[in-house]
Amino acid sequence: MFAALAAAENGHEVSLYEKNEKLGKKLFITGKGRCNLTNACDADTFYASVISNPRFLYSSFGGCTNQDVIAFFERIGVRTKTERGGRVFPVSDHSSDVIRGLENELRRKRVEVKLRTEVKRIETAEGRFRRIIFSDGSSVEGDSCIVATGGLSYPATGSTGDGYRFAEEMGHTVRQCIPSLVPVETKEAWVKELQGVSLKNVEVTVCDGKKKLFREFGEMLFTHYGVSGPLIISASSRVGRKLMEKPLRMEIDLKPALDAEMLHKRILRDFEESQNRQFKNAVGKLFPAKLVPVMVQLSGIPPEKKVNVISREERSNFVHLIKHLQMTLTRLRDYDEAIITKGGIGTKEIDPKTMESKLMKGVYFAGEVLDLDGLTGGFNLQIAWSTGYAAGKSIK
């Protein structure tokens, strides 16, 4: 939609082909239905939040920044607000308002929108674009074509990887695609006992042997299959490719505000207040209720042991457990739970200023179909706006 508007602004006759029955099905579910439009951060933070190929975006982001996107939506009547972490949403908290605003602009710019129209193939000849072939066998010729078909995440919205197939048929390299910004499965049986437990203000570290791949502070959630929540979603974008190769170790520091010595003193105080109580009944202040029996079990201290006879070594081991609760990450969840797709069309084969294919004149690629991905918080939609705008405005 954004690419079509940019091309129409340039004075072109533009047709937009959508295989779904309506526009913006994936946009509708972004930000849990509120549509996290972009992030109001500075440029350095934006580039730091792009995981794959941030340098490729220097030109396109410069041509259509997050501030430009906010101004565009305000101009078309979609008022915005900025929340925690720089996340930008429509004031209404309804993604449908964003889609409606774009649809109104498409009408105003006289973009022809064809719904329920599936493109099967892009036909080229002599190194340039010729026409597109539809699933019913019909075709349409044109001077240029922008492929903005998204990735593989949330396939129910129509994201079935069509753009990768189009690109490969033209000779493009497509880097292996994997789910990203996605929950992760774990090996340990005790994790399932914690289903629904949310941990706030914890620090998560993911390691490959001694090498730290990810370390961040925030919130996470236990599920029936493993772990999820903001920290885990972010971790998946950093460790996903390595996790495709082998299991990884994850450690949770349940009390990052306290060093080991301070935590030891805190536990001693708790034990002194509960001198004649059993260990299993003396640690309730330290953890959420569901986590208590799991921590008691993992500590190796007999649950019925009176706290006044627990040795210093046992306390030290317990402190270590709290600061280094370990589990094994085994695999990423599937595309139907992934916010985005990591991987895609190799950026070395695309002109970063125009988004035009270096292999095929008149064919442009924009958005998630490219090997570009960012963290959560509006960064992936900004990639879509910037690359879509660059493609649309570059068509001569």
Coordinates of C-alpha atoms in Angstrom, one line a residue, residues 215-351:
R215 CA 21.8 -10.9 27.5
E216 CA 19.0 -8.6 28.5
F217 CA 16.8 -7.5 31.4
G218 CA 13.0 -7.5 31.3
E219 CA 9.9 -9.7 31.4
M220 CA 9.3 -13.3 30.3
L221 CA 6.6 -16.0 30.5
F222 CA 6.5 -19.8 31.0
T223 CA 4.3 -21.8 28.7
H224 CA 3.2 -25.4 28.3
Y225 CA 6.0 -25.9 25.7
G226 CA 8.7 -23.6 27.0
V227 CA 9.2 -19.9 27.3
S228 CA 7.8 -16.7 25.8
G229 CA 7.3 -13.0 26.6
P230 CA 9.2 -9.9 25.5
L231 CA 12.7 -11.1 26.6
I232 CA 12.4 -14.5 24.8
I233 CA 10.9 -12.9 21.7
S234 CA 13.9 -10.5 21.5
A235 CA 16.3 -13.4 22.2
S236 CA 14.9 -15.4 19.3
S237 CA 16.0 -12.8 16.8
R238 CA 19.5 -13.0 18.1
V239 CA 20.0 -16.7 18.7
G240 CA 17.5 -18.2 16.2
R241 CA 20.0 -19.3 13.5
K242 CA 22.3 -20.9 16.1
L243 CA 19.3 -22.7 17.7
M244 CA 18.4 -24.2 14.3
E245 CA 21.8 -25.9 14.5
K246 CA 21.8 -27.1 18.1
P247 CA 20.3 -26.7 21.6
L248 CA 21.4 -23.7 23.6
R249 CA 21.7 -23.0 27.4
M250 CA 19.6 -20.3 28.9
E251 CA 20.1 -18.8 32.4
I252 CA 17.7 -16.7 34.3
D253 CA 18.9 -14.4 37.0
L254 CA 15.8 -14.2 39.2
K255 CA 17.2 -11.4 41.4
P256 CA 19.5 -9.2 39.2
A257 CA 19.2 -6.3 41.6
L258 CA 21.1 -8.2 44.2
D259 CA 24.6 -9.6 43.9
A260 CA 25.3 -13.1 45.4
E261 CA 26.4 -11.7 48.8
M262 CA 23.4 -9.4 49.2
L263 CA 21.1 -12.3 48.2
H264 CA 22.8 -14.6 50.7
K265 CA 22.1 -12.0 53.5
R266 CA 18.5 -11.7 52.3
I267 CA 18.0 -15.4 52.5
L268 CA 19.5 -15.6 55.9
R269 CA 17.1 -12.9 57.1
D270 CA 14.2 -14.9 55.7
F271 CA 15.4 -18.0 57.4
E272 CA 15.9 -16.2 60.8
E273 CA 12.2 -15.1 60.6
S274 CA 11.2 -18.7 59.9
Q275 CA 13.6 -20.5 62.2
N276 CA 11.5 -23.6 63.0
R277 CA 9.9 -23.9 59.6
Q278 CA 10.6 -26.4 56.9
F279 CA 12.6 -25.2 53.9
K280 CA 9.7 -25.6 51.5
N281 CA 7.6 -23.2 53.6
A282 CA 10.3 -20.6 54.2
V283 CA 11.1 -19.3 50.7
G284 CA 7.6 -18.0 49.7
K285 CA 8.7 -14.4 49.7
L286 CA 11.4 -15.0 47.1
F287 CA 9.3 -16.3 44.2
P288 CA 5.8 -16.5 42.7
A289 CA 3.8 -19.3 44.3
K290 CA 4.1 -21.7 41.4
L291 CA 7.8 -21.3 41.2
V292 CA 8.5 -22.2 44.9
P293 CA 8.2 -26.0 44.6
V294 CA 10.3 -26.1 41.5
M295 CA 13.1 -24.1 43.1
V296 CA 12.9 -26.3 46.2
Q297 CA 13.2 -29.4 44.1
L298 CA 16.1 -28.0 42.0
S299 CA 18.0 -26.8 45.1
G300 CA 18.7 -30.3 46.2
I301 CA 17.8 -29.3 49.8
P302 CA 15.3 -31.7 51.4
P303 CA 11.9 -29.9 51.4
E304 CA 11.2 -30.9 55.0
K305 CA 14.6 -29.8 56.3
K306 CA 14.3 -27.1 59.0
V307 CA 15.9 -23.9 57.9
N308 CA 18.0 -23.5 61.1
V309 CA 20.0 -26.6 60.1
I310 CA 20.6 -25.7 56.5
S311 CA 24.4 -25.4 56.0
R312 CA 26.2 -22.4 54.5
E313 CA 27.2 -24.5 51.5
E314 CA 23.5 -25.4 50.9
R315 CA 22.6 -21.7 51.1
S316 CA 25.4 -20.8 48.7
N317 CA 24.2 -23.4 46.2
F318 CA 20.7 -22.0 46.6
V319 CA 21.9 -18.5 45.9
H320 CA 23.7 -19.8 42.8
L321 CA 20.5 -21.5 41.6
I322 CA 18.5 -18.2 42.0
K323 CA 21.2 -16.3 40.1
H324 CA 21.7 -19.0 37.4
L325 CA 18.4 -20.9 36.9
Q326 CA 19.3 -23.0 33.8
M327 CA 17.3 -24.6 31.1
T328 CA 17.9 -25.9 27.6
L329 CA 16.4 -24.1 24.6
T330 CA 15.6 -26.8 21.9
R331 CA 13.7 -25.2 19.0
L332 CA 11.9 -22.1 17.8
R333 CA 8.1 -22.3 17.6
D334 CA 6.5 -22.3 14.1
Y335 CA 5.6 -19.5 11.7
D336 CA 2.0 -19.3 12.9
E337 CA 3.4 -17.9 16.2
A338 CA 6.3 -15.8 14.7
I339 CA 5.9 -12.1 14.4
I340 CA 8.3 -11.9 11.5
T341 CA 10.5 -14.0 9.1
K342 CA 14.3 -13.9 9.4
G343 CA 16.0 -14.4 6.0
G344 CA 14.9 -13.6 2.5
I345 CA 16.2 -12.1 -0.7
G346 CA 19.9 -11.2 -0.5
T347 CA 20.4 -7.5 -0.1
K348 CA 23.6 -7.5 -2.2
E349 CA 21.4 -8.2 -5.2
I350 CA 19.2 -5.2 -4.5
D351 CA 20.0 -1.5 -5.1

